[in-house]
Structure formats: C-alpha cells, structure tokens
Amino acid sequence: MTNPSISGLYEIAIGITAADESNVINYWDKFGFTVNLSGNLDREAAKKLYGVDSNVRSLRLQNKVTDRSLLRLMIWDNPVNEGLGLSPLKVVGSRWGTSLCLDVFNVANHAEDGQALGLPIYYVPPQRNLINRPENFTPFYQANPCVHEMVLIQPLTRQVIFQRHDYHRPNSGIVNPDSYFKASEFVHAGLIVDCESERLDFYDQVLGLVRTLDNVESGYSLASRNILEVKKKIQMKECLTLILLLLVMI
C-alpha cells in the first residue's frame, strides 16, 4: 500500500465470523481484492471503540491496482446479530459499496444461476440508466452515454455493480484486469437511515461531506428507482433518507 494513512470513507467494512473468513476472502478475490494488512483488538478495546463486547480481528483488502476505496473484513468472536440477510437495499440500516465492472451481465448471469440452484441470493437485474444524453439524440451518429447497474445481495455482501457504455471516467473505477469479474475499487458507498435530519449532522459536520439534497423530492430516474425498489419519487426526509457518500461520481 503506497499510503497506509488512507482509511475512513475510503473503506467498506463487513462483519463476519471465523467460519466465513476463507469463503469471503475468496469471493472478494474474484472482484480484484486481496488481503493487505491485518490487526486485532481485544474485547475491552473493541467495546470502547465499537460498542461490541467481543474480540475482533480485522483484515484490510485492497484492489490490486489502487490504494483507495478499501475493504475491511471484521472477524468477530461474538457478533451481535446476523445482519440484514437478503433484505433489499432500501431497508433502514442498509449499507453497500458500488463498483465498476467491464461486464455486468456476466455477474448477473452468476446471480441468476446461483439463485436457481437455491443459493441465498437476492438481486435486481441490470437496469439501463442514461448519463447526460445530448438533446435531440441521433442513434448511431452521436455518443449514447449510459450505464447498466444491478444489485447483488448475499448474506455477507451488499453490492451495486455497474458497467459504463460510450463514455469514460479514467480516475473513477480503475478495473483490476486480473480479476475474474474485471471489477474496480468502490467508487461510492450508500446507506439508508431514517428521516430525522439531525442524525445526518455527523456526516457533514464531523466528516465534512457536503449535503446536496435535503427535504426535496428525489430526482431518481426510473432505472434508479428500480434499483432501490422505490415505486415513486420520494421526499428525501420522508420515511427513508438515502444518503449517497459519493467518493467519485458514476
């Protein structure tokens, strides 16, 4: 790692147990992540820092071609619960990471076939979302920028995966060419909280994120609403508030 000080919002954390460790490491290897650093906290230290009365061993994984948007596996001796399971993205408490993939339909094929075999998988198939399409667009004669994005949820992973078409952002989504799924680092992270805006103060007043939508109707496209399984536009402080911690825009 060229800069070991990078952490915080550059990191997606997943809680697992020792029984899950090998399988989860192998899974993320398919998306280009490998173990880089490790550390331990005893019960007393973990209780003070995380509020969990358990020893924990952490593994930091990174995409092989970048040192940002890292992945942390937190291996608890006594986890407090089983997590959100296969619930959709929109449930309160949901967190996920989003990454670029050169072939999102390959991932979708695996999800569909795994589900057919009875594996615990919940997914939303790839949805097409236009990206700054020019006015009076003429097919075949103008660029047609868009993405296909999908949701892939398993008991220990919650991912949004997308593929770009007809446009490039070279500094956002550096694909690991050696990975099976030809995937990148996380380009942004998302979480769902309830509608009390004062609970969001931590993110802008402490972490320094810029709050861009507050108490306004969402402008999500049909594809984005399908991804989030929101049937209609919502007020950003009604019932659920979606906070996208954008590390780099799609």
GROMACS .gro file of N, CA and C in nm, residues 90 222 225-226 228-234:
model
   33
   90LYS      N    1  -3.326  -0.086   0.029
   90LYS     CA    2  -3.399   0.026   0.087
   90LYS      C    3  -3.431   0.011   0.236
  222LEU      N    4  -3.617   0.627  -1.355
  222LEU     CA    5  -3.688   0.500  -1.340
  222LEU      C    6  -3.592   0.387  -1.308
  225ARG      N    7  -3.485   0.411  -0.949
  225ARG     CA    8  -3.593   0.371  -0.859
  225ARG      C    9  -3.611   0.220  -0.861
  226ASN      N   10  -3.587   0.157  -0.976
  226ASN     CA   11  -3.593   0.011  -0.981
  226ASN      C   12  -3.482  -0.051  -0.897
  228LEU      N   13  -3.340   0.078  -0.633
  228LEU     CA   14  -3.373   0.097  -0.492
  228LEU      C   15  -3.509   0.038  -0.455
  229GLU      N   16  -3.582  -0.008  -0.556
  229GLU     CA   17  -3.717  -0.062  -0.537
  229GLU      C   18  -3.809   0.040  -0.472
  230VAL      N   19  -3.799   0.163  -0.521
  230VAL     CA   20  -3.887   0.272  -0.481
  230VAL      C   21  -3.987   0.292  -0.594
  231LYS      N   22  -4.116   0.281  -0.564
  231LYS     CA   23  -4.217   0.282  -0.669
  231LYS      C   24  -4.245   0.420  -0.725
  232LYS      N   25  -4.217   0.524  -0.649
  232LYS     CA   26  -4.241   0.660  -0.697
  232LYS      C   27  -4.139   0.752  -0.634
  233LYS      N   28  -4.136   0.875  -0.681
  233LYS     CA   29  -4.044   0.972  -0.624
  233LYS      C   30  -4.080   0.995  -0.477
  234ILE      N   31  -3.978   1.023  -0.395
  234ILE     CA   32  -4.000   1.038  -0.252
  234ILE      C   33  -3.940   1.169  -0.204
   0.00000   0.00000   0.00000
